[in-house]
Amino acid sequence: MALETQTKTVVGQFEYSDEDVNKGVAEFLRQMAEGLEKDGASMSQIPTYVTAVPNGTEKGLYMAVDLGGTNFRVCSIQLNGDTTFRLTYTKVAIPRELMVAKTAEELFAFLAKQVEIFLRTHHGEHFEAHIRRRMTMSSPEGFKDENVFRLGFTFSFPVQQLGINKGTLIRWTKGFDIPDAVGKDVCALLQTEIDKLHLPVKVAALVNDTVGTLMARSYSSPGKSGAILGAIFGTGTNGAYVEKLSNIKKPLAGEYDKSTGEMVINTEWGSFDNQLKVLPNTPWDVQLDLATPNPGIQMYEKRVSGMYLGEILRLTVIDLLKNPDVALFKDDNSSYNDWKSTTNIAEHSPIYKQWGLDTSVLSVAAADSTPELSILRQELEANLHIYAPSLEDAQAFKAIAGAIGRRAARLSAVAIAAIVLQTGKLNDPELDEPIDIGVDGSLVEHYPYFRDMIYEALRVIKGIGEEGAKRIRIGIAKDGSGVGAALIALVAARMEKSTSTADFISDLRLNAKKTDLTAVPEDSELAAGE
């Protein structure tokens, strides 16, 4: 079979039609609603207890820490109140022995020590001048703590969130294994160690990096109203959006601010349609899924995110190579090759190894518009050790890679469209500015025309169409785990200050029966009564 004909057949299997897109949106909306009604749904729809988003006018100095893997990052963020900010940060590797420590205290003491080192290095004057929190009747929140840093804690491990700064660890991932920490409140673990060092820091918010992306975009985006969605399309994919409290039907444990009538929801949309009711499922999707540690799970993510796209392409190419009737990377003699050579694939080529093909090669293929695809062919030689690939080989590779990337973009549009329709913003007569969406991740940043392909799909979706797509503004939002985390700490601080004087006095009377208020309490004592 001619290579061109076989390539068209393969490309056709990755086609995700306009009809498919609309079916996907309808099912996405259904699974969103199911996740808001009950736990255990395909899409978790996790309440974050964040009940407001910034608008770019916020000011102040806040901190953020990010434990996302083998590194720990400490940041301070000066919000300038004009959608701009100044970021200072340090990063340190987590010692391997602490990733498997016997007690949670060992790891969290190390984290708190890094916070202390950061403060002494970058905010020495603030550190030395800070005033310990003290009880006072002059403010309804019950203490004076203007010099205490509010800190957002990005903790990228599975947690059961119970409040804006409360969450118990469900399990460790990414090489960590400290059983002592499982079931404990990670914010309290960090606060305890911070208090032991007498640092002017309060862990004000527990942060998911996707929620942080939403907050970071809301602060920096042009316009009066904030973003409605923060989405990550990178190594993984997820989204967090602003939902009406009235639509959250499942029980909400813990305390939260009801005054806004809204709450940010972490969708965990990577697991959308694990049942494969509407998601495409080629033979190569099946092969990939079976070879992963979690077959049958995260089925949407396995078709959209950068972690998997390169492997889907590799599996497709391998199947073509195994077919004796398909002349991919095969030449009978040099006359069949425009480089006047014969194509050879090295035995150690990454094409033969699971996960050997990085998704970045899809970006190279999409970006190469040279007549002879010379850039892509150089990439095939240099990184995949496929020597002297012909123009026909490169054209086939580019077409298949493009089909996989285009399908990922159109599937991304399904999630974005469903969120836009769920919020009802397109039908809001009072909204006279674009509907803003913040995105982060290597696909939207580096894959050529990825956002263009998303818009192409948005235009064919019922309820959005050409005019609706024009009103949707998709912009890059950077550093959700840093700037976004700091902004959630800001929201948390405002929630504290919204406590009424009556509530404060009531709590004070209750605590007076248990505590000797003649002593000035330490931070840790106050934290228990706040």
Coordinates of C-alpha atoms in Angstrom, one line a residue:
M1 CA 0.0 0.0 0.0
A2 CA 1.3 3.4 -0.9
L3 CA 2.6 5.4 2.0
E4 CA 0.4 8.4 1.2
T5 CA -2.8 6.3 1.1
Q6 CA -2.0 4.6 4.4
T7 CA -1.1 7.9 6.0
K8 CA -4.6 9.3 5.1
T9 CA -6.2 6.2 6.6
V10 CA -4.3 6.7 9.9
V11 CA -5.0 10.4 9.9
G12 CA -8.7 9.7 9.4
Q13 CA -8.8 7.6 12.6
F14 CA -7.7 10.7 14.6
E15 CA -10.4 12.9 13.1
Y16 CA -12.7 14.4 15.8
S17 CA -15.6 15.9 13.8
D18 CA -17.8 18.9 14.6
E19 CA -20.5 16.4 15.6
D20 CA -18.1 14.6 17.9
V21 CA -17.2 17.9 19.5
N22 CA -20.8 18.8 20.2
K23 CA -21.5 15.3 21.7
G24 CA -18.5 15.7 23.8
V25 CA -19.7 19.1 25.2
A26 CA -23.1 17.7 26.1
E27 CA -21.6 14.8 27.9
F28 CA -19.0 17.0 29.7
L29 CA -21.9 19.2 31.0
R30 CA -23.7 16.1 32.2
Q31 CA -20.7 14.8 34.1
M32 CA -20.0 18.2 35.6
A33 CA -23.5 18.3 37.0
E34 CA -23.1 14.7 38.3
G35 CA -19.9 15.7 40.1
L36 CA -21.6 18.7 41.7
E37 CA -24.4 16.4 43.0
K38 CA -22.4 13.5 44.5
D39 CA -18.9 12.3 45.4
G40 CA -17.5 9.3 43.4
A41 CA -18.5 10.7 40.0
S42 CA -16.2 10.4 37.0
M43 CA -15.3 14.2 37.3
S44 CA -14.7 14.9 41.0
Q45 CA -15.7 18.6 40.9
I46 CA -13.9 19.3 44.2
P47 CA -14.9 22.4 46.2
T48 CA -11.9 24.5 46.9
Y49 CA -13.4 26.9 49.5
V50 CA -12.0 29.8 47.5
T51 CA -15.1 32.1 47.1
A52 CA -13.7 35.1 45.2
V53 CA -11.2 35.9 42.4
P54 CA -9.0 39.0 42.2
N55 CA -9.6 41.8 39.7
G56 CA -6.0 43.2 39.4
T57 CA -6.4 46.1 41.9
E58 CA -5.2 44.1 44.9
K59 CA -2.1 45.3 46.7
G60 CA 0.2 43.8 49.3
L61 CA 3.1 41.5 50.0
Y62 CA 2.3 37.8 50.2
M63 CA 4.2 34.5 50.3
A64 CA 3.8 31.2 48.6
V65 CA 5.5 27.8 48.9
D66 CA 5.2 25.0 46.4
L67 CA 5.8 21.4 47.2
G68 CA 5.1 19.7 43.8
G69 CA 7.7 17.0 43.6
T70 CA 11.4 16.7 44.3
N71 CA 11.9 20.5 44.7
F72 CA 10.5 23.0 47.2
R73 CA 10.0 26.6 46.1
V74 CA 9.6 29.6 48.4
C75 CA 8.3 32.9 46.9
S76 CA 7.3 36.4 47.9
I77 CA 5.0 38.3 45.7
Q78 CA 4.5 42.1 45.8
L79 CA 1.1 42.9 44.2
N80 CA 1.2 46.4 42.8
G81 CA -2.5 46.9 42.4
D82 CA -2.3 47.6 38.6
T83 CA -2.4 43.9 37.4
T84 CA 1.4 43.8 37.8
F85 CA 3.5 42.1 40.5
R86 CA 7.1 41.5 41.5
L87 CA 8.2 37.9 42.2
T88 CA 11.2 36.8 44.3
Y89 CA 11.8 33.1 44.9
T90 CA 14.3 30.4 45.8
K91 CA 14.2 26.7 45.0
V92 CA 15.8 23.8 46.9
A93 CA 15.9 20.1 46.3
I94 CA 14.2 17.9 48.8
P95 CA 16.8 15.5 50.3
R96 CA 15.9 11.9 49.3
E97 CA 15.9 10.7 52.9
L98 CA 13.2 13.3 53.8
M99 CA 10.9 12.0 51.0
V100 CA 10.7 8.7 52.9
A101 CA 11.2 10.1 56.5
K102 CA 9.8 8.2 59.4
T103 CA 7.7 11.2 60.7
A104 CA 5.9 14.1 59.0
E105 CA 7.7 16.4 61.4
E106 CA 11.1 15.8 59.7
L107 CA 9.9 16.8 56.3
F108 CA 7.8 19.8 57.4
A109 CA 10.6 21.1 59.7
F110 CA 12.8 21.2 56.7
L111 CA 10.2 23.1 54.7
A112 CA 9.7 25.6 57.5
K113 CA 13.5 26.1 57.8
Q114 CA 13.6 27.0 54.1
V115 CA 10.9 29.6 54.8
E116 CA 13.1 31.1 57.5
I117 CA 16.2 31.2 55.3
F118 CA 14.1 32.9 52.6
L119 CA 12.8 35.5 55.0
R120 CA 16.2 36.3 56.5
T121 CA 17.7 36.6 53.0
H122 CA 15.0 38.6 51.1
H123 CA 12.9 40.2 53.8
G124 CA 15.4 40.8 56.7
E125 CA 13.9 44.1 57.8
H126 CA 10.4 42.7 57.8
F127 CA 11.5 39.7 59.7
E128 CA 13.3 41.6 62.4
A129 CA 10.6 44.3 62.8
H130 CA 7.5 42.0 62.9
I131 CA 5.2 42.3 65.8
R132 CA 3.8 39.2 67.4
R133 CA 0.1 38.8 67.1
R134 CA -1.7 40.0 70.3
M135 CA -5.3 39.9 71.4
T136 CA -7.2 43.2 71.0
M137 CA -10.8 44.3 71.3
S138 CA -10.2 47.0 68.7
S139 CA -10.7 44.8 65.7
P140 CA -13.3 42.2 65.0
E141 CA -10.8 39.6 63.7
G142 CA -9.4 39.6 67.2
F143 CA -5.7 40.3 66.7
K144 CA -3.3 42.7 65.2
D145 CA -1.1 41.0 62.6
E146 CA -0.4 43.5 59.9
N147 CA 3.2 42.3 59.9
V148 CA 2.4 38.6 59.6
F149 CA 2.9 37.2 56.1
R150 CA -0.1 35.3 54.7
L151 CA 1.2 32.3 52.8
G152 CA -0.4 30.1 50.1
F153 CA 0.7 26.5 50.2
T154 CA 0.7 24.7 46.9
F155 CA 0.6 21.0 47.8
S156 CA 0.4 18.9 44.7
F157 CA -0.6 15.6 46.3
P158 CA -4.1 14.1 46.7
V159 CA -5.8 15.8 49.7
Q160 CA -9.3 16.0 51.1
Q161 CA -9.9 19.7 51.4
L162 CA -11.9 20.8 54.4
G163 CA -11.5 24.5 54.3
I164 CA -9.5 27.2 52.6
N165 CA -6.5 26.3 54.8
K166 CA -7.4 22.8 55.9
G167 CA -6.8 19.6 54.0
T168 CA -5.9 16.0 55.0
L169 CA -3.4 14.0 53.0
I170 CA -5.0 11.1 51.2
R171 CA -1.8 9.5 49.8
W172 CA 1.7 10.3 48.7
T173 CA 2.8 10.2 45.1
K174 CA 6.0 11.1 43.1
G175 CA 8.4 9.1 45.2
F176 CA 7.3 10.4 48.6
D177 CA 6.3 7.8 51.3
I178 CA 5.8 9.1 54.8
P179 CA 2.9 7.1 56.3
D180 CA 2.9 9.2 59.4
A181 CA 1.5 12.2 57.4
V182 CA -1.4 10.4 55.8
G183 CA -4.7 11.5 57.2
K184 CA -3.2 14.7 58.8
D185 CA -3.9 18.3 57.9
V186 CA -0.9 19.4 55.8
C187 CA -1.4 23.1 56.6
A188 CA -1.4 22.4 60.3
L189 CA 1.8 20.3 59.9
L190 CA 3.5 23.2 58.2
Q191 CA 2.1 25.9 60.6
T192 CA 3.3 23.9 63.6
E193 CA 6.9 23.9 62.3
I194 CA 6.7 27.6 61.3
D195 CA 5.5 28.4 64.8
K196 CA 8.4 26.5 66.4
L197 CA 10.8 28.9 64.6
H198 CA 8.7 31.9 65.7
L199 CA 8.3 33.1 62.1
P200 CA 5.8 35.9 61.1
V201 CA 4.0 33.6 58.8
K202 CA 0.4 32.2 58.7
V203 CA -0.5 29.4 56.4
A204 CA -3.6 31.0 55.0
A205 CA -4.6 28.8 52.1
L206 CA -4.1 25.3 50.7
V207 CA -3.7 25.7 46.9
N208 CA -4.2 23.5 43.9
D209 CA -2.0 24.7 41.0
T210 CA -4.9 24.8 38.6
V211 CA -6.9 27.0 41.0
G212 CA -3.7 29.1 41.2
T213 CA -3.8 29.5 37.4
L214 CA -7.3 30.9 37.6
M215 CA -6.3 33.4 40.3
A216 CA -3.1 34.4 38.5
R217 CA -5.0 35.1 35.3
S218 CA -7.8 37.0 37.1
Y219 CA -5.3 39.3 38.6
S220 CA -3.3 40.0 35.4
S221 CA -6.1 39.9 32.8
P222 CA -7.3 43.2 31.3
G223 CA -10.9 44.1 32.2
K224 CA -12.9 44.7 35.3
S225 CA -14.1 41.1 35.9
G226 CA -11.8 38.2 36.6
A227 CA -11.3 35.0 34.6
I228 CA -14.0 32.3 34.8
L229 CA -11.6 29.4 34.1
G230 CA -8.0 28.5 34.8
A231 CA -6.9 25.5 32.7
I232 CA -3.6 23.6 32.3
F233 CA -2.8 21.9 29.0
G234 CA 0.7 20.7 29.6
T235 CA 2.2 17.5 30.9
G236 CA -1.2 16.9 32.5
T237 CA -4.5 18.7 32.1
N238 CA -7.0 20.1 34.5
G239 CA -9.4 23.0 35.0
A240 CA -10.8 25.1 37.8
Y241 CA -13.7 27.5 37.3
V242 CA -16.1 29.8 39.2
E243 CA -19.4 28.0 40.1
K244 CA -22.5 29.3 41.7
L245 CA -22.9 28.0 45.3
S246 CA -26.5 27.1 44.5
N247 CA -25.4 24.6 41.9
I248 CA -23.2 22.7 44.4
K249 CA -25.7 20.1 45.6
K250 CA -23.3 17.7 47.5
P251 CA -22.6 18.4 51.2
L252 CA -19.9 21.0 51.9
A253 CA -18.0 20.3 55.1
G254 CA -16.1 23.0 56.9
E255 CA -16.4 26.8 56.9
Y256 CA -16.5 29.1 53.9
D257 CA -17.6 32.6 53.0
K258 CA -21.1 32.5 51.5
S259 CA -21.4 36.2 50.8
T260 CA -20.2 36.0 47.2
G261 CA -22.6 33.2 46.2
E262 CA -19.7 31.5 44.4
M263 CA -17.0 29.0 44.8
V264 CA -14.1 27.9 42.7
I265 CA -14.4 24.3 41.7
N266 CA -11.4 22.0 40.8
T267 CA -12.9 19.8 38.1
E268 CA -10.2 17.1 37.9
W269 CA -11.4 16.8 34.3
G270 CA -8.5 14.5 33.4
S271 CA -10.9 11.7 34.3
F272 CA -13.7 13.0 32.1
D273 CA -15.5 10.1 30.4
N274 CA -13.5 7.2 31.7
Q275 CA -16.5 5.2 30.4
L276 CA -15.6 6.2 26.8
K277 CA -19.1 7.2 26.0
V278 CA -17.9 10.0 23.7
L279 CA -14.1 10.1 23.7
P280 CA -12.4 8.8 20.6
N281 CA -10.6 5.5 21.0
T282 CA -8.2 4.4 18.3
P283 CA -6.1 1.2 18.5
W284 CA -3.2 3.3 19.6
D285 CA -5.2 4.9 22.4
V286 CA -6.0 1.4 23.6
Q287 CA -2.4 0.3 23.4
L288 CA -1.2 3.3 25.4
D289 CA -3.9 2.9 28.1
L290 CA -3.1 -0.7 28.7
A291 CA 0.6 0.1 29.2
T292 CA 0.0 2.8 31.8
P293 CA 0.0 2.2 35.6
N294 CA -3.7 3.3 35.7
P295 CA -5.5 1.6 32.8
G296 CA -9.1 2.8 32.4
I297 CA -8.4 6.0 34.4
Q298 CA -7.7 9.6 33.3
M299 CA -9.0 8.8 29.8
Y300 CA -9.5 12.4 28.7
E301 CA -6.0 13.3 29.9
K302 CA -4.5 10.4 27.9
R303 CA -5.8 12.0 24.7
V304 CA -5.0 15.6 25.5
S305 CA -1.9 16.1 27.6
G306 CA 1.7 16.4 26.6
M307 CA 2.7 13.4 28.7
Y308 CA 0.9 11.1 26.3
L309 CA 0.7 12.6 22.8
G310 CA 4.3 11.6 21.9
E311 CA 3.6 8.0 22.9
I312 CA 0.4 7.9 20.8
L313 CA 2.5 9.0 17.9
R314 CA 5.3 6.5 18.6
L315 CA 2.8 3.6 18.8
T316 CA 1.2 4.6 15.5
V317 CA 4.6 4.9 13.8
I318 CA 5.7 1.5 15.2
D319 CA 2.6 -0.2 13.7
L320 CA 3.3 1.3 10.3
L321 CA 6.9 0.1 10.6
K322 CA 5.8 -3.4 11.3
N323 CA 3.6 -3.4 8.2
P324 CA 5.7 -4.8 5.3
D325 CA 3.4 -3.2 2.8
V326 CA 4.0 0.3 4.1
A327 CA 7.1 2.1 3.0
L328 CA 7.6 4.3 6.0
F329 CA 11.3 4.9 6.7
K330 CA 12.1 2.2 4.1
D331 CA 13.9 2.5 0.8
D332 CA 14.6 -0.2 -1.8
N333 CA 17.5 1.9 -3.0
S334 CA 18.8 5.4 -3.0
S335 CA 16.8 6.4 -6.1
Y336 CA 13.7 6.4 -3.9
N337 CA 15.1 8.9 -1.5
D338 CA 15.4 12.6 -2.4
W339 CA 18.5 12.8 -0.2
K340 CA 20.0 10.1 -2.5
S341 CA 20.6 7.7 0.3
T342 CA 18.6 5.0 2.1
T343 CA 16.8 5.5 5.3
N344 CA 18.1 3.6 8.4
I345 CA 16.8 3.5 11.9
A346 CA 19.4 2.9 14.6
E347 CA 18.7 -0.1 16.9
H348 CA 18.9 2.2 19.9
S349 CA 16.4 4.7 18.4
P350 CA 13.9 6.1 21.0
I351 CA 11.2 5.2 18.6
Y352 CA 11.6 1.6 19.8
K353 CA 11.3 2.5 23.5
Q354 CA 8.2 3.1 25.5
W355 CA 7.8 6.9 26.2
G356 CA 10.8 7.4 23.9
L357 CA 9.2 10.0 21.7
D358 CA 8.9 13.4 23.5
T359 CA 5.8 15.4 22.7
S360 CA 8.0 18.3 21.7
V361 CA 8.6 16.5 18.3
L362 CA 4.9 17.2 17.5
S363 CA 5.6 20.9 17.9
V364 CA 8.7 20.7 15.6
A365 CA 6.6 18.9 13.0
A366 CA 3.8 21.4 13.2
A367 CA 6.2 24.4 13.0
D368 CA 8.2 23.2 9.9
S369 CA 6.8 24.8 6.8
T370 CA 10.0 24.5 4.7
P371 CA 9.4 23.0 1.2
E372 CA 11.6 20.0 2.0
L373 CA 10.6 19.7 5.7
S374 CA 14.3 20.0 6.4
I375 CA 13.9 21.0 10.1
L376 CA 11.7 18.0 10.9
R377 CA 14.1 15.7 9.0
Q378 CA 17.0 17.0 11.0
E379 CA 15.0 16.4 14.2
L380 CA 14.3 12.8 13.1
E381 CA 18.1 12.3 12.6
A382 CA 19.4 14.1 15.7
N383 CA 17.0 12.9 18.3
L384 CA 15.3 9.8 17.0
H385 CA 18.3 8.4 15.1
I386 CA 16.3 7.9 11.9
Y387 CA 18.9 8.6 9.3
A388 CA 18.3 10.0 5.9
P389 CA 14.5 10.1 6.1
S390 CA 12.9 10.9 2.7
L391 CA 10.6 13.8 2.1
E392 CA 7.7 11.3 1.8
D393 CA 8.7 9.9 5.2
A394 CA 8.7 13.4 6.8
Q395 CA 5.4 14.3 5.2
A396 CA 3.7 11.1 6.6
F397 CA 5.2 11.8 10.1
K398 CA 4.1 15.4 10.0
A399 CA 0.5 14.5 8.9
I400 CA 0.1 11.9 11.6
A401 CA 1.6 14.1 14.3
G402 CA -0.6 17.0 13.2
A403 CA -3.7 14.8 13.4
I404 CA -2.9 13.8 17.0
G405 CA -2.2 17.4 18.0
R406 CA -5.4 18.7 16.3
R407 CA -7.5 16.1 18.0
A408 CA -6.0 17.2 21.4
A409 CA -6.8 20.8 20.7
R410 CA -10.4 20.0 19.7
L411 CA -10.8 17.9 22.8
S412 CA -9.5 20.8 24.8
A413 CA -12.2 23.0 23.3
V414 CA -14.8 20.6 24.6
A415 CA -13.8 21.3 28.2
I416 CA -13.5 25.1 27.7
A417 CA -16.8 25.3 25.9
A418 CA -18.6 23.3 28.6
I419 CA -17.3 25.6 31.3
V420 CA -18.3 28.7 29.4
L421 CA -21.8 27.3 28.8
Q422 CA -22.1 26.2 32.5
T423 CA -21.4 29.7 33.7
G424 CA -24.0 31.3 31.5
K425 CA -21.7 34.3 30.8
L426 CA -22.5 34.4 27.1
N427 CA -26.1 35.2 28.0
D428 CA -25.3 37.8 30.7
P429 CA -26.7 41.1 29.5
E430 CA -24.6 43.0 32.0
L431 CA -21.3 41.6 30.8
D432 CA -19.9 44.0 28.3
E433 CA -16.3 42.6 28.1
P434 CA -14.7 39.4 26.9
I435 CA -15.1 36.2 28.8
D436 CA -11.6 35.6 30.1
I437 CA -9.9 32.2 30.4
G438 CA -6.4 31.7 31.7
V439 CA -4.3 28.8 30.4
D440 CA -0.9 27.4 31.2
G441 CA 1.2 24.5 30.0
S442 CA 3.6 23.5 27.2
L443 CA 0.9 22.7 24.7
V444 CA -0.8 26.1 24.7
E445 CA 2.5 27.8 25.0
H446 CA 4.7 26.0 22.5
Y447 CA 2.5 23.9 20.1
P448 CA 2.0 26.0 17.0
Y449 CA -1.6 27.0 16.4
F450 CA -2.9 25.0 19.3
R451 CA -5.1 28.0 20.5
D452 CA -6.2 28.6 16.9
M453 CA -7.4 25.0 16.6
I454 CA -9.3 25.4 19.9
Y455 CA -11.1 28.5 18.5
E456 CA -11.9 26.6 15.3
A457 CA -13.7 24.0 17.4
L458 CA -15.4 26.6 19.6
R459 CA -17.0 28.2 16.6
V460 CA -18.9 25.0 15.7
I461 CA -20.3 24.4 19.2
K462 CA -24.0 24.9 19.8
G463 CA -24.6 27.7 22.2
I464 CA -21.3 29.4 21.3
G465 CA -21.0 29.7 17.5
E466 CA -19.0 32.3 15.6
E467 CA -20.2 35.3 17.7
G468 CA -19.7 33.5 21.0
A469 CA -16.2 32.4 20.1
K470 CA -15.3 36.0 19.4
R471 CA -16.2 37.0 23.0
I472 CA -14.0 34.3 24.5
R473 CA -10.5 35.5 25.3
I474 CA -7.9 32.8 26.0
G475 CA -4.7 34.2 27.6
I476 CA -1.6 32.7 29.1
A477 CA -1.5 32.6 32.9
K478 CA 1.9 32.0 34.4
D479 CA 3.0 30.7 37.8
G480 CA -0.3 29.5 39.3
S481 CA 1.7 27.8 42.1
G482 CA 3.5 31.0 43.0
V483 CA 1.5 34.2 42.1
G484 CA -1.8 32.3 42.1
A485 CA -1.1 30.8 45.6
A486 CA -0.3 34.2 47.0
L487 CA -3.6 35.6 45.6
I488 CA -5.5 32.8 47.3
A489 CA -3.7 33.7 50.5
L490 CA -5.0 37.3 49.9
V491 CA -8.6 36.1 49.5
A492 CA -8.2 34.0 52.7
A493 CA -7.0 37.1 54.6
R494 CA -10.1 39.0 53.4
M495 CA -12.3 36.2 54.5
E496 CA -10.8 36.5 58.0
K497 CA -11.5 40.2 58.1
S498 CA -15.1 39.7 57.1
T499 CA -15.8 38.1 60.4
S500 CA -18.4 40.2 62.2
T501 CA -17.7 41.9 65.6
A502 CA -20.6 40.0 67.0
D503 CA -19.2 36.6 66.0
F504 CA -15.8 37.7 67.3
I505 CA -17.2 38.6 70.7
S506 CA -19.2 35.4 70.9
D507 CA -16.1 33.4 70.1
L508 CA -14.1 35.4 72.6
R509 CA -16.6 34.7 75.4
L510 CA -16.5 31.0 74.6
N511 CA -12.8 30.9 74.6
A512 CA -12.6 32.9 77.8
K513 CA -14.1 29.9 79.6
K514 CA -11.3 27.7 78.5
T515 CA -8.3 30.0 78.4
D516 CA -6.5 32.5 80.7
L517 CA -6.6 35.6 78.5
T518 CA -4.3 37.5 80.8
A519 CA -1.4 35.8 79.1
V520 CA -0.3 36.9 75.6
P521 CA -0.8 33.8 73.5
E522 CA 1.7 32.4 71.0
D523 CA 0.7 32.1 67.3
S524 CA 0.0 28.4 67.6
E525 CA -2.4 29.1 70.5
L526 CA -4.3 31.7 68.6
A527 CA -4.4 29.5 65.5
A528 CA -6.5 27.0 67.4
G529 CA -9.0 29.7 68.4
E530 CA -9.3 31.5 65.1

